[in-house]
Coordinates of C-alpha atoms in Angstrom, one line a residue:
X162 CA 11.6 -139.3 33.2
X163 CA 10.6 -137.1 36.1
X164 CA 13.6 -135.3 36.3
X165 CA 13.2 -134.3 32.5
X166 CA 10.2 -132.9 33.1
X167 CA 11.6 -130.9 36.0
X168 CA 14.1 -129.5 34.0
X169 CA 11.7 -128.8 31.4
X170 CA 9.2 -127.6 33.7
X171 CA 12.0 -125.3 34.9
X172 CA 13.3 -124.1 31.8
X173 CA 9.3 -122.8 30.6
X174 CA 9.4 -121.0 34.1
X175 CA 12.6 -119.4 33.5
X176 CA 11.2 -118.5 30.1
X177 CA 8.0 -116.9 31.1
X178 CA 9.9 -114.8 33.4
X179 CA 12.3 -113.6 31.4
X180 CA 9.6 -112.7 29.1
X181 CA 7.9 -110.5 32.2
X182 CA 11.2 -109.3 32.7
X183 CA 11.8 -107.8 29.1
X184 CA 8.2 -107.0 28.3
X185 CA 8.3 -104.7 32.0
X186 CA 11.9 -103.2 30.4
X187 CA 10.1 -102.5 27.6
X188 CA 7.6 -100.5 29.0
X189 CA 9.8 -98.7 31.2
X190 CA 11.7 -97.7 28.0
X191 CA 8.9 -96.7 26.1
X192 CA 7.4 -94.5 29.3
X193 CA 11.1 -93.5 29.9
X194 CA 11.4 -91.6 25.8
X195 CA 7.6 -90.7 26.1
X196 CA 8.6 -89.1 28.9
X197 CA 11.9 -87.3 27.5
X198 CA 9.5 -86.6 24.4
X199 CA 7.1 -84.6 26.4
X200 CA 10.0 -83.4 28.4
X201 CA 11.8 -81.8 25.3
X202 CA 11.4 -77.9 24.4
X203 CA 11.1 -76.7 21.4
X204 CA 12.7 -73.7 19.8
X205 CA 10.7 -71.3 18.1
X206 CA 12.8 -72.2 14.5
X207 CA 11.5 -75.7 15.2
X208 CA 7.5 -74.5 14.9
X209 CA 6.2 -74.9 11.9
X210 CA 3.2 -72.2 12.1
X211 CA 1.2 -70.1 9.6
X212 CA -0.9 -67.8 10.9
X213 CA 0.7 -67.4 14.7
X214 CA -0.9 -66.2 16.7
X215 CA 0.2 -65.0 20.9
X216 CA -1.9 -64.5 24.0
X217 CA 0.1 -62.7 26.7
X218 CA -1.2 -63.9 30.1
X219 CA 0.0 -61.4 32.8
X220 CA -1.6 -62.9 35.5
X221 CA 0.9 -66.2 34.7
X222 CA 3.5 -64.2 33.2
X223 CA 3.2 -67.6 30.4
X224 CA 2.7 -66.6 26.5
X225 CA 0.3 -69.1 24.6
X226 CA 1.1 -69.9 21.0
X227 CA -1.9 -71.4 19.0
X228 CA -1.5 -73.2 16.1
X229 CA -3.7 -75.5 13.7
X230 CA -2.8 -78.9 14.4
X231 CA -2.5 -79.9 10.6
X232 CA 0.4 -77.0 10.5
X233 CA 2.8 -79.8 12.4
X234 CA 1.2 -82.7 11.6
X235 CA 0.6 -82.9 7.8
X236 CA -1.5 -85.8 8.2
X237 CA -4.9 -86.0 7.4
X238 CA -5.7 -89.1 8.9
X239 CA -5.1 -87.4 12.4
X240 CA -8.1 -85.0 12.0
X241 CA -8.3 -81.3 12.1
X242 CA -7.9 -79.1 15.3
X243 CA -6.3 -76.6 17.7
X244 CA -3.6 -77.1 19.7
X245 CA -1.2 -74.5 21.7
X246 CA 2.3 -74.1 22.7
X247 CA 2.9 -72.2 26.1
X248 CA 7.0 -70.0 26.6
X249 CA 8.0 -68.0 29.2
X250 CA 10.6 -66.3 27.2
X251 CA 9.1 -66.6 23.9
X252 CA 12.1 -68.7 22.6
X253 CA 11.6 -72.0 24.2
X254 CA 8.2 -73.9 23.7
X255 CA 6.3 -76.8 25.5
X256 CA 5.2 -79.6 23.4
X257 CA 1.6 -78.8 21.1
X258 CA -1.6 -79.5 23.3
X259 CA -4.8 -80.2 21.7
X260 CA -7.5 -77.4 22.9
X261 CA -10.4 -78.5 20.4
X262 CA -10.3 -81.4 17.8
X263 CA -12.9 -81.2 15.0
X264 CA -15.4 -84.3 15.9
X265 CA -16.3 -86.4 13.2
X266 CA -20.1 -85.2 12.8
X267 CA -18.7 -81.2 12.7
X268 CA -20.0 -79.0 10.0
X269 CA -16.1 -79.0 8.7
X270 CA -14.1 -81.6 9.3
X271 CA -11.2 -80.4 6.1
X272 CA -9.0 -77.0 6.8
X273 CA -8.2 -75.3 10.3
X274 CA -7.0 -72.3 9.6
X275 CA -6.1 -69.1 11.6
X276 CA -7.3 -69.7 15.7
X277 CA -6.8 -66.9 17.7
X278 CA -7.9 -66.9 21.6
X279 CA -9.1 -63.2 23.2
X280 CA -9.9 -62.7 27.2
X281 CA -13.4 -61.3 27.3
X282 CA -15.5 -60.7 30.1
X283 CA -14.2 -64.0 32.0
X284 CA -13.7 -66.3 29.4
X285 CA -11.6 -67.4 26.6
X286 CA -12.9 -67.5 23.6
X287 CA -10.8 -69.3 20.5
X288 CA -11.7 -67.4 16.8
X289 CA -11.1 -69.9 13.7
X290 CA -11.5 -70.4 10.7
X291 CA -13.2 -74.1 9.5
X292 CA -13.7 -75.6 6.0
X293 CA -16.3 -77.8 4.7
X294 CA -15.1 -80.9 2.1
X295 CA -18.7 -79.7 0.3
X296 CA -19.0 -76.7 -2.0
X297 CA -21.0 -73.9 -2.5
X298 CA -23.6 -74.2 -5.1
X299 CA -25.4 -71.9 -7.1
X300 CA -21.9 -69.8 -8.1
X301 CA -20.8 -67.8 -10.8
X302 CA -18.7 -69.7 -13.1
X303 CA -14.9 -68.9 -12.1
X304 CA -12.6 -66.6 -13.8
X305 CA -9.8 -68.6 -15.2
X306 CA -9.1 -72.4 -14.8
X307 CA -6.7 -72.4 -12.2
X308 CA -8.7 -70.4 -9.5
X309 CA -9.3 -72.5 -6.0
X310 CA -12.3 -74.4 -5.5
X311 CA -15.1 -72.6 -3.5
X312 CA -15.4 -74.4 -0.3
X313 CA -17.8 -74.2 2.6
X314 CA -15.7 -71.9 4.6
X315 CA -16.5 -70.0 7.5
X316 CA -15.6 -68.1 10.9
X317 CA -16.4 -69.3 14.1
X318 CA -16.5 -68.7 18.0
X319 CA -15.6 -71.1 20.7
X320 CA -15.6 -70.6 24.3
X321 CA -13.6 -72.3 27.1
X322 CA -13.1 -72.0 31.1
X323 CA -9.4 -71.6 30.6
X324 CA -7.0 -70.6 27.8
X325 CA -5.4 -74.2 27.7
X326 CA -9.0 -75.4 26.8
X327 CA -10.8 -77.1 25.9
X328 CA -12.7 -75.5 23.7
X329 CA -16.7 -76.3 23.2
X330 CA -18.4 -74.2 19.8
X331 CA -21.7 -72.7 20.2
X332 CA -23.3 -74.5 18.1
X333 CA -22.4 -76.6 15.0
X334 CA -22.3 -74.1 12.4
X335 CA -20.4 -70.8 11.9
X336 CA -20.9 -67.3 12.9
X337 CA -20.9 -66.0 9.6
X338 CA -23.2 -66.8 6.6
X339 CA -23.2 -70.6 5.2
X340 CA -23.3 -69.0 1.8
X341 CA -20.3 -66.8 2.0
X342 CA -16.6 -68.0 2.2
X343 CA -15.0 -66.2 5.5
X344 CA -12.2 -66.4 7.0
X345 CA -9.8 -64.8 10.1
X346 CA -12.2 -63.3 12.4
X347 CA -10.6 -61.7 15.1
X348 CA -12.9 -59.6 18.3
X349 CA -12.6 -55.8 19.1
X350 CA -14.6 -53.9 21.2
X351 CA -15.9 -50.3 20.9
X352 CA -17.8 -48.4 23.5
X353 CA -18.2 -51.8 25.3
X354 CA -20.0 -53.5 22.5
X355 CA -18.3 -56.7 20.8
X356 CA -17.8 -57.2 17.4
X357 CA -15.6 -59.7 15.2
X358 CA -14.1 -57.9 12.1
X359 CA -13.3 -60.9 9.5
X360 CA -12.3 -61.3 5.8
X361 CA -15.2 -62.0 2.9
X362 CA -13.1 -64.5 0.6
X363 CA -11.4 -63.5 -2.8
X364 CA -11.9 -66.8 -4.2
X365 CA -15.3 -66.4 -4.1
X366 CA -16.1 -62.5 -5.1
X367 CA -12.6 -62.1 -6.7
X368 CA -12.4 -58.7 -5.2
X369 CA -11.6 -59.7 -0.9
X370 CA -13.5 -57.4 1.7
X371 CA -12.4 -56.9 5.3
X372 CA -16.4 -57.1 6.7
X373 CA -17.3 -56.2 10.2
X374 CA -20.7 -57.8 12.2
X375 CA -21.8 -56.7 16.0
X376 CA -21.9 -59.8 18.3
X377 CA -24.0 -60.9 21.4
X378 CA -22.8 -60.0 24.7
X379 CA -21.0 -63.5 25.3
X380 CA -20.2 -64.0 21.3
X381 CA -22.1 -66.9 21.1
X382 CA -23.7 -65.3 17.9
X383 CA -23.8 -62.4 15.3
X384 CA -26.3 -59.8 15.6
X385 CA -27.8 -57.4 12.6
X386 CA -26.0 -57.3 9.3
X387 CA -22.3 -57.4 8.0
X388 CA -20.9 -54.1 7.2
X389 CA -18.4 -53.9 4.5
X390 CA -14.9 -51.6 5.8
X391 CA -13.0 -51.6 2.6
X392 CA -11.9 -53.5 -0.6
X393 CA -8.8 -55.4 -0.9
X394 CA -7.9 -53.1 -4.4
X395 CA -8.5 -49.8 -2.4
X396 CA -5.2 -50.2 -0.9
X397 CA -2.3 -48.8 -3.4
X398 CA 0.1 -51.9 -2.1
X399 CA -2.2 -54.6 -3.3
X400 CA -1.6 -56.7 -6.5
X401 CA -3.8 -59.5 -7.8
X402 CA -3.0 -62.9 -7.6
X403 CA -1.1 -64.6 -10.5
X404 CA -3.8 -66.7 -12.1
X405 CA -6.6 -64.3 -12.1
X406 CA -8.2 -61.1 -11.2
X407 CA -8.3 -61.8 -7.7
X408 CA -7.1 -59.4 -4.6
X409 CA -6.5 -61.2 -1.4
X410 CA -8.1 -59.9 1.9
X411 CA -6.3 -62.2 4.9
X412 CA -5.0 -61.3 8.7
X413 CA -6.8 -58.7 9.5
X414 CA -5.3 -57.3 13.2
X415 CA -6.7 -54.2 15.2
X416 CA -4.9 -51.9 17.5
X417 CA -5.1 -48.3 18.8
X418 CA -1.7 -46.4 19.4
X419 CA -0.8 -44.6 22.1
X420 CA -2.1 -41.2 20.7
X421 CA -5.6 -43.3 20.6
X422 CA -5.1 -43.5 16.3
X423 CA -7.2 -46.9 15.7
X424 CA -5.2 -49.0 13.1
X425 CA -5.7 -52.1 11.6
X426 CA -2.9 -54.2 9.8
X427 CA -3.5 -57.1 7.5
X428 CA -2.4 -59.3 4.7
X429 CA -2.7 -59.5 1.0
X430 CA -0.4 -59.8 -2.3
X431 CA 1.9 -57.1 -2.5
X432 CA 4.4 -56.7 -5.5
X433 CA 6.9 -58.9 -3.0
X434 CA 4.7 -61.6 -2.2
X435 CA 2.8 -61.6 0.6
X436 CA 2.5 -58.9 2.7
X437 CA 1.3 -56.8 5.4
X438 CA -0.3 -53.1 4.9
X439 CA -1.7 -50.7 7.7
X440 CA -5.1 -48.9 7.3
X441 CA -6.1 -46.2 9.5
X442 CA -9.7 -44.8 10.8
X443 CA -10.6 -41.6 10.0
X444 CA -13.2 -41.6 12.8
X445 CA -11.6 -43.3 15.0
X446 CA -14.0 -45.9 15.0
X447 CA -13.7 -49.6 13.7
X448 CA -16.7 -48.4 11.3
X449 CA -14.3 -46.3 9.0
X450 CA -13.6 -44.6 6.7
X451 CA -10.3 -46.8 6.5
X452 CA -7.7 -45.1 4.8
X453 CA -4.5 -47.0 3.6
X454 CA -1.0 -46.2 4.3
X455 CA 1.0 -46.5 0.6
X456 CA 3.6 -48.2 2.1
X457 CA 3.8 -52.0 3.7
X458 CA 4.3 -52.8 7.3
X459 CA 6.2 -56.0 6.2
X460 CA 6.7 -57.1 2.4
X461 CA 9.3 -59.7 2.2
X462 CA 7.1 -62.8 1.6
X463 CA 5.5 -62.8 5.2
X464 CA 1.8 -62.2 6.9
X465 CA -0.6 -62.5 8.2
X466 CA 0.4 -60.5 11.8
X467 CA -0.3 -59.8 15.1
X468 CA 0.5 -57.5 17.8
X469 CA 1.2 -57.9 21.6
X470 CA 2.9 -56.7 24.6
X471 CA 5.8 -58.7 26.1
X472 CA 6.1 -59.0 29.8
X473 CA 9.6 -56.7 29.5
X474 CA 6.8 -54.0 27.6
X475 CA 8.3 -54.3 24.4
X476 CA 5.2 -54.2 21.4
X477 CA 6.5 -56.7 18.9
X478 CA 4.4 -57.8 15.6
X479 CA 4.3 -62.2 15.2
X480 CA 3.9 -62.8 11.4
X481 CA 4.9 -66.0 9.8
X482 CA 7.6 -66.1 6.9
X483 CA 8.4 -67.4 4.4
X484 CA 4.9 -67.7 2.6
X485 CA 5.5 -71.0 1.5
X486 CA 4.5 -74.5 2.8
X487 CA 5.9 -76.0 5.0
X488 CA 8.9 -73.9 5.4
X489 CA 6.3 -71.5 7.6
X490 CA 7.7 -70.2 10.7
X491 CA 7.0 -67.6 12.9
X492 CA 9.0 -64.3 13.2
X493 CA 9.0 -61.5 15.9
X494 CA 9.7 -58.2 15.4
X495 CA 9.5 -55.2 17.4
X496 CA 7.3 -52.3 16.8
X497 CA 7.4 -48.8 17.1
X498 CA 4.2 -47.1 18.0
X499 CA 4.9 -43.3 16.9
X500 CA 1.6 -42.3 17.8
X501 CA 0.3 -41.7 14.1
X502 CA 1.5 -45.3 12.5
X503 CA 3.7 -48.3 13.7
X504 CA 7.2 -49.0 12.2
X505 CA 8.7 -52.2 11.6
X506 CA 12.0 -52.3 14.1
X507 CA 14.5 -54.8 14.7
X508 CA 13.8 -58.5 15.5
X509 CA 13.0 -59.3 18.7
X510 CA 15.8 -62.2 19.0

């Protein structure tokens, strides 16, 4: 009887161990392909971004790609955010980081649209675009029964130590008015003094304006009233959406060529698709008069640009094509700067 239970006693000790054993070979596997996972670079055909948008950092020679989070994900039930990719060569990618998650008690918790991070007097600041799951109220009755719902939707500032993050908002509420839909603010600064120039919805005034505001020394808010640049339908390239009369302000980008011309591209419906026109200051000065170039930048079902330097000095235009979800990826294309305009050149890879 005693040597039964011996053997028994031996045979539960030999298997708790192996148990220990596995579960520890488990773990090692599972750290082992977490590991690889986090490891493994991603090409720039395996993003899927709308919107892209690229901080050159000189000082680390490192480009920074930022991205909403629901862009990769799709899933709603992993929340709403930022995150960022980092390259040196602009074709390989680390994995997404997370630089600001929407917390649960946030004005917005639905849409993430557009971030875009600008170096400013020391710090980073992150420009985006939130949506509220609540709608406006008190609004006209809409012009045909397919036009989008009119969202809470707004443009807002967040600030952070480091471009990697993370990210802490002012305050919880956006930068722009509560009763307006905005979207794609984006910082430029004119005889030292900030402003964010930022798109006035379509959905909501059918007829898109691209709407300029001054902003506090450390943009932690607006200052004095919003001044209106231009109209959507003053630009001879725009056409209005298909299910209405509606003319689509997105994407707006600013940069001043080498002959000091101040230009602005951005995005709307051209007879393509989506598209991306060039307006130009008569003054010279981001207050206008903004005149439009006839022709598009970029027409072939692609948007919403920006523009950068690359560490080699080549200016190159990131835009995302196609149009349509989720095939969204972002394309590169070099620029030429001929002093008066830019022309669309040859892609960058």
């Amino acid at each position: 009887m005693k040597i039964e239970l011996l053997r028994f006693r031996k045979l539960i000790l030999v298997y708790f161990t192996l148990q220990i054993i596995l579960f520890f070979l488990f773990v090692d596997v599972a750290f082992a392909q977490q590991k690889k996972t986090a490891d493994k670079t991603l090409k720039t055909e395996e993003i899927r971004v709308r919107d892209p948008f690229i901080f050159a950092d000189k000082s680390t020679q490192t480009y920074y790609l930022y991205a909403s989070v629901h862009n990769r994900t799709q899933d709603e039930s992993e929340g709403q955010g930022v995150e960022v990719y980092t390259s040196k060569d602009l074709q390989n990618w680390t994995q997404p980081k997370v630089v600001f998650k929407v917390p649960n008690d946030f004005w917005a918790t639905n849409a993430v649209w557009a971030p875009e991070v600008h170096f400013y007097n020391g710090k980073y600041y992150l420009f985006t675009t939130f949506t509220s799951n609540d709608t406006l109220s008190n609004q006209p009755e809409a012009p045909s029964l397919k036009w989008p719902r009119r969202y809470k939707r707004g443009s807002q500032i967040l600030v952070s130590d480091l471009p990697t993050g993370p990210f802490e908002p002012f305050c919880n509420k956006p930068h722009t008015r509560s009763d307006w839909m905005t979207l794609d603010g984006t910082l430029w600064v004119e005889d030292a003094h900030p402003y964010m120039v930022y798109c006035h919805e379509w959905i909501q005034i059918e007829n898109g304006t691209m709407d300029l505001i001054a902003l506090e020394t450390d943009l932690s808010a607006t200052k004095g009233d919003n001044f209106v640049l231009f109209n959507a339908s003053d630009a001879p390239w725009v056409k209005a959406v298909k299910y209405g009369p509606g003319y689509v302000t997105d994407g707006c980008f600013l940069y001043k060529t080498k002959t000091g011309n101040l230009l602005m591209i951005w995005s709307s419906m051209g007879a393509d698709g989506y598209a991306i026109g060039i307006a130009a200051s008569e003054s010279g000065s981001v207050k206008g008069l903004w005149k439009h170039q006839q022709k598009c930048l970029f027409k072939n079902d692609g948007g919403h640009g920006m523009i950068f330097t690359t560490f080699d000095g080549e200016l190159v235009i990131a835009l995302h094509q196609p149009n349509s979800r989720p095939n969204e990826r972002m394309q590169l294309y070099k620029l030429k700067d001929t002093g008066n305009s830019l022309e669309l050149d040859e892609k960058l890879f």
